[in-house]
């Protein structure tokens, strides 16, 4: 591929986006008539090819972005490929989906069309796999627009999946990826008339851009995920889950724990158990150094700090931490701009709060969610079902993860949630839905609705009775004199009044309605 620089790159990127959108539309039109069996065969082939390359693509993603742990990225790739496919393979998407004999409704699947898929640098290859599978399963086309820092690994993932799909009968151009990346090119893709829907996973600016182009968009925002540990919890398990989850892929999954909220009676036990699992507590000076390393004065995250080990962060911050440290922990007293480590941290740093009881813990969790995590996710470790349910009812979060890892539970690996790499935060978080996004969100449904009962007699007076006189009547007609018998002849056919009669009748009806 020829490399371009400067202004030429912008033009080339825009033109490529236009070409891919048109090609995708044509491919999707051809794919529209594909049977369910053939759709499933194509998706299964793509899922298997992606799964087979999970380790290699995980290594590529790590090397290109500098984020996370290769082996952990491989696990996410396996979830994004075979895990996602297993969760949707039995979902009907072609033809008649369901029949409700009682309500006399028949549901029929209909694709959205061309889906523009924006992909982040934090979870690039797994997100590509997942988005391609849920799009094609619903007979859509998918165009991948990767983050520039994850371009090569995303291109390779798309190449592998498209090649496998095309060998299984998928039209060429149904799955593609922008090669010449630029902001202008991505914007052109989102605005293009051939694109029907934008599926945006990434940072707040990307999601806002997706929602601002005037097309249907599903966007997901940041997750400042608190984890509450109640006095009723299995504290040793909670500590292990929290540290291992936070260390997983160096905390680049947006649903990873960001702050621990400990119930006071078990706080010291939790602290000790977390240390056993590799948690290192920062002193006040180290906290300040790490905060300066993670965020600029405006609160924007430093990309160099994302997805790093504690040792790499220590080097960036100019401090020293032990080699055994798997996560860094900071004791905090408040939430907000004056406490930078209370923000979302896409790296191996945790906040730690102690609250007197679950009521105070509940309020602290809400405070954290409202500081950049509205609607996303929350974790609770407890055995008291009353407390668990109270958290579920009260918290402004749409995933309440119970007694497991946040990073793996929210995406559907260790819970019964739908496997997904796009976790929507609902209306309070700026999204149109609150689900783990999957195939049902990329599938329109038509409904055949048969009559289940006759209209009430009162409906005829205005719904059908716009004509109440014979064609020879020229005088005004009142709406109250209209009836079904005035409207139709004995054979049910219209009586054929003149335009002047009808106009006069409409004027009289409107006058009565205004009265």
PDB file of C-alpha atoms in Angstrom, residues 191-321:
ATOM      1  CA  UNK A 191     -21.594  10.916   7.429  1.00  0.00           C
ATOM      2  CA  UNK A 192     -21.763   8.856   4.232  1.00  0.00           C
ATOM      3  CA  UNK A 193     -25.243   8.282   2.826  1.00  0.00           C
ATOM      4  CA  UNK A 194     -24.611   4.536   2.468  1.00  0.00           C
ATOM      5  CA  UNK A 195     -23.938   4.114   6.194  1.00  0.00           C
ATOM      6  CA  UNK A 196     -27.049   3.300   8.213  1.00  0.00           C
ATOM      7  CA  UNK A 197     -25.729   3.035  11.775  1.00  0.00           C
ATOM      8  CA  UNK A 198     -22.633   3.974  13.775  1.00  0.00           C
ATOM      9  CA  UNK A 199     -21.411   1.584  16.471  1.00  0.00           C
ATOM     10  CA  UNK A 200     -18.848   3.555  18.467  1.00  0.00           C
ATOM     11  CA  UNK A 201     -16.619   2.106  21.172  1.00  0.00           C
ATOM     12  CA  UNK A 202     -13.920   4.380  22.541  1.00  0.00           C
ATOM     13  CA  UNK A 203     -13.246   7.610  24.359  1.00  0.00           C
ATOM     14  CA  UNK A 204     -15.734  10.376  25.025  1.00  0.00           C
ATOM     15  CA  UNK A 205     -14.671  12.578  22.042  1.00  0.00           C
ATOM     16  CA  UNK A 206     -15.162   9.666  19.626  1.00  0.00           C
ATOM     17  CA  UNK A 207     -18.580   8.830  21.008  1.00  0.00           C
ATOM     18  CA  UNK A 208     -19.690  12.476  20.933  1.00  0.00           C
ATOM     19  CA  UNK A 209     -18.567  12.729  17.318  1.00  0.00           C
ATOM     20  CA  UNK A 210     -20.591   9.635  16.447  1.00  0.00           C
ATOM     21  CA  UNK A 211     -23.718  11.082  18.036  1.00  0.00           C
ATOM     22  CA  UNK A 212     -23.297  14.450  16.316  1.00  0.00           C
ATOM     23  CA  UNK A 213     -23.457  13.419  12.646  1.00  0.00           C
ATOM     24  CA  UNK A 214     -27.219  13.026  12.464  1.00  0.00           C
ATOM     25  CA  UNK A 215     -27.364   9.252  12.000  1.00  0.00           C
ATOM     26  CA  UNK A 216     -28.542   6.508  14.339  1.00  0.00           C
ATOM     27  CA  UNK A 217     -25.635   5.748  16.657  1.00  0.00           C
ATOM     28  CA  UNK A 218     -24.910   3.432  19.546  1.00  0.00           C
ATOM     29  CA  UNK A 219     -22.113   4.900  21.622  1.00  0.00           C
ATOM     30  CA  UNK A 220     -20.625   3.910  24.938  1.00  0.00           C
ATOM     31  CA  UNK A 221     -18.947   6.181  27.412  1.00  0.00           C
ATOM     32  CA  UNK A 222     -16.306   5.854  30.130  1.00  0.00           C
ATOM     33  CA  UNK A 223     -16.703   3.685  33.209  1.00  0.00           C
ATOM     34  CA  UNK A 224     -15.501   4.914  36.590  1.00  0.00           C
ATOM     35  CA  UNK A 225     -16.366   1.597  38.224  1.00  0.00           C
ATOM     36  CA  UNK A 226     -16.557   1.390  42.033  1.00  0.00           C
ATOM     37  CA  UNK A 227     -16.355  -1.934  43.867  1.00  0.00           C
ATOM     38  CA  UNK A 228     -18.057  -2.138  47.253  1.00  0.00           C
ATOM     39  CA  UNK A 229     -16.935  -4.826  49.716  1.00  0.00           C
ATOM     40  CA  UNK A 230     -19.552  -5.429  52.388  1.00  0.00           C
ATOM     41  CA  UNK A 231     -18.983  -6.836  55.882  1.00  0.00           C
ATOM     42  CA  UNK A 232     -20.905  -9.939  54.755  1.00  0.00           C
ATOM     43  CA  UNK A 233     -18.460 -10.653  51.904  1.00  0.00           C
ATOM     44  CA  UNK A 234     -15.971 -13.473  51.556  1.00  0.00           C
ATOM     45  CA  UNK A 235     -13.156 -10.983  52.075  1.00  0.00           C
ATOM     46  CA  UNK A 236     -10.307 -13.211  50.890  1.00  0.00           C
ATOM     47  CA  UNK A 237     -12.114 -13.980  47.624  1.00  0.00           C
ATOM     48  CA  UNK A 238     -13.091 -10.340  47.166  1.00  0.00           C
ATOM     49  CA  UNK A 239      -9.467  -9.228  47.574  1.00  0.00           C
ATOM     50  CA  UNK A 240      -8.242 -11.830  45.090  1.00  0.00           C
ATOM     51  CA  UNK A 241     -10.951 -10.931  42.572  1.00  0.00           C
ATOM     52  CA  UNK A 242     -10.261  -7.201  42.808  1.00  0.00           C
ATOM     53  CA  UNK A 243      -6.479  -7.405  42.400  1.00  0.00           C
ATOM     54  CA  UNK A 244      -6.599 -10.002  39.626  1.00  0.00           C
ATOM     55  CA  UNK A 245      -9.323  -8.146  37.767  1.00  0.00           C
ATOM     56  CA  UNK A 246      -7.481  -4.820  38.019  1.00  0.00           C
ATOM     57  CA  UNK A 247      -4.234  -6.418  36.838  1.00  0.00           C
ATOM     58  CA  UNK A 248      -5.959  -8.164  33.917  1.00  0.00           C
ATOM     59  CA  UNK A 249      -4.606  -6.662  30.692  1.00  0.00           C
ATOM     60  CA  UNK A 250      -3.341  -3.786  32.842  1.00  0.00           C
ATOM     61  CA  UNK A 251      -6.872  -2.463  33.359  1.00  0.00           C
ATOM     62  CA  UNK A 252      -7.714  -1.355  29.816  1.00  0.00           C
ATOM     63  CA  UNK A 253     -11.239  -2.805  29.858  1.00  0.00           C
ATOM     64  CA  UNK A 254     -13.573   0.085  30.666  1.00  0.00           C
ATOM     65  CA  UNK A 255     -15.523  -2.022  33.171  1.00  0.00           C
ATOM     66  CA  UNK A 256     -12.475  -2.725  35.347  1.00  0.00           C
ATOM     67  CA  UNK A 257     -12.559  -1.685  39.012  1.00  0.00           C
ATOM     68  CA  UNK A 258     -11.411   1.903  39.567  1.00  0.00           C
ATOM     69  CA  UNK A 259     -11.952   2.382  43.303  1.00  0.00           C
ATOM     70  CA  UNK A 260     -12.521   0.070  46.255  1.00  0.00           C
ATOM     71  CA  UNK A 261     -15.151   1.127  48.795  1.00  0.00           C
ATOM     72  CA  UNK A 262     -14.633  -0.944  51.942  1.00  0.00           C
ATOM     73  CA  UNK A 263     -17.125  -1.462  54.750  1.00  0.00           C
ATOM     74  CA  UNK A 264     -15.298  -0.284  57.894  1.00  0.00           C
ATOM     75  CA  UNK A 265     -15.498  -3.536  59.937  1.00  0.00           C
ATOM     76  CA  UNK A 266     -13.615  -5.502  57.256  1.00  0.00           C
ATOM     77  CA  UNK A 267     -11.453  -2.709  55.792  1.00  0.00           C
ATOM     78  CA  UNK A 268      -8.173  -3.734  57.434  1.00  0.00           C
ATOM     79  CA  UNK A 269      -8.729  -7.398  56.625  1.00  0.00           C
ATOM     80  CA  UNK A 270      -9.419  -6.458  53.012  1.00  0.00           C
ATOM     81  CA  UNK A 271      -6.292  -4.317  52.897  1.00  0.00           C
ATOM     82  CA  UNK A 272      -4.175  -7.210  54.215  1.00  0.00           C
ATOM     83  CA  UNK A 273      -5.684  -9.710  51.784  1.00  0.00           C
ATOM     84  CA  UNK A 274      -5.166  -7.373  48.835  1.00  0.00           C
ATOM     85  CA  UNK A 275      -1.501  -6.989  49.791  1.00  0.00           C
ATOM     86  CA  UNK A 276      -1.160 -10.783  49.761  1.00  0.00           C
ATOM     87  CA  UNK A 277      -2.391 -10.724  46.166  1.00  0.00           C
ATOM     88  CA  UNK A 278       0.060  -8.054  45.001  1.00  0.00           C
ATOM     89  CA  UNK A 279      -1.481  -4.702  45.945  1.00  0.00           C
ATOM     90  CA  UNK A 280       1.075  -2.018  46.839  1.00  0.00           C
ATOM     91  CA  UNK A 281      -0.107   1.019  48.834  1.00  0.00           C
ATOM     92  CA  UNK A 282       1.304   4.355  47.711  1.00  0.00           C
ATOM     93  CA  UNK A 283       2.400   6.921  50.283  1.00  0.00           C
ATOM     94  CA  UNK A 284       1.115  10.526  49.884  1.00  0.00           C
ATOM     95  CA  UNK A 285       4.156  11.720  47.911  1.00  0.00           C
ATOM     96  CA  UNK A 286       3.956   8.723  45.595  1.00  0.00           C
ATOM     97  CA  UNK A 287       0.241   9.363  45.110  1.00  0.00           C
ATOM     98  CA  UNK A 288       0.920  12.878  43.890  1.00  0.00           C
ATOM     99  CA  UNK A 289       3.661  11.700  41.549  1.00  0.00           C
ATOM    100  CA  UNK A 290       1.425   8.999  40.068  1.00  0.00           C
ATOM    101  CA  UNK A 291      -1.481  11.435  39.680  1.00  0.00           C
ATOM    102  CA  UNK A 292       0.766  13.835  37.736  1.00  0.00           C
ATOM    103  CA  UNK A 293       1.879  10.903  35.598  1.00  0.00           C
ATOM    104  CA  UNK A 294      -1.675   9.757  34.822  1.00  0.00           C
ATOM    105  CA  UNK A 295      -3.400  13.086  34.139  1.00  0.00           C
ATOM    106  CA  UNK A 296      -2.581  16.530  32.808  1.00  0.00           C
ATOM    107  CA  UNK A 297      -3.752  19.630  34.756  1.00  0.00           C
ATOM    108  CA  UNK A 298      -7.093  19.624  32.906  1.00  0.00           C
ATOM    109  CA  UNK A 299      -7.800  16.048  33.971  1.00  0.00           C
ATOM    110  CA  UNK A 300      -7.182  14.505  30.556  1.00  0.00           C
ATOM    111  CA  UNK A 301      -5.532  11.108  30.709  1.00  0.00           C
ATOM    112  CA  UNK A 302      -1.910  10.747  29.628  1.00  0.00           C
ATOM    113  CA  UNK A 303      -1.859   8.109  26.844  1.00  0.00           C
ATOM    114  CA  UNK A 304       1.615   7.006  27.937  1.00  0.00           C
ATOM    115  CA  UNK A 305       0.152   5.789  31.235  1.00  0.00           C
ATOM    116  CA  UNK A 306      -2.604   3.635  29.731  1.00  0.00           C
ATOM    117  CA  UNK A 307      -2.359  -0.129  30.106  1.00  0.00           C
ATOM    118  CA  UNK A 308       0.945  -0.146  31.991  1.00  0.00           C
ATOM    119  CA  UNK A 309       2.315  -2.318  34.779  1.00  0.00           C
ATOM    120  CA  UNK A 310       3.016  -0.747  38.188  1.00  0.00           C
ATOM    121  CA  UNK A 311       6.731  -0.892  37.441  1.00  0.00           C
ATOM    122  CA  UNK A 312       6.307   0.971  34.144  1.00  0.00           C
ATOM    123  CA  UNK A 313       4.121   3.577  35.845  1.00  0.00           C
ATOM    124  CA  UNK A 314       6.694   4.002  38.602  1.00  0.00           C
ATOM    125  CA  UNK A 315       9.363   4.699  36.011  1.00  0.00           C
ATOM    126  CA  UNK A 316       7.142   7.293  34.325  1.00  0.00           C
ATOM    127  CA  UNK A 317       6.336   8.898  37.676  1.00  0.00           C
ATOM    128  CA  UNK A 318       9.907   8.844  38.949  1.00  0.00           C
ATOM    129  CA  UNK A 319       9.184   6.677  41.984  1.00  0.00           C
ATOM    130  CA  UNK A 320      10.174   3.207  43.113  1.00  0.00           C
ATOM    131  CA  UNK A 321       7.785   0.281  43.670  1.00  0.00           C
TER     132      UNK A 321
END
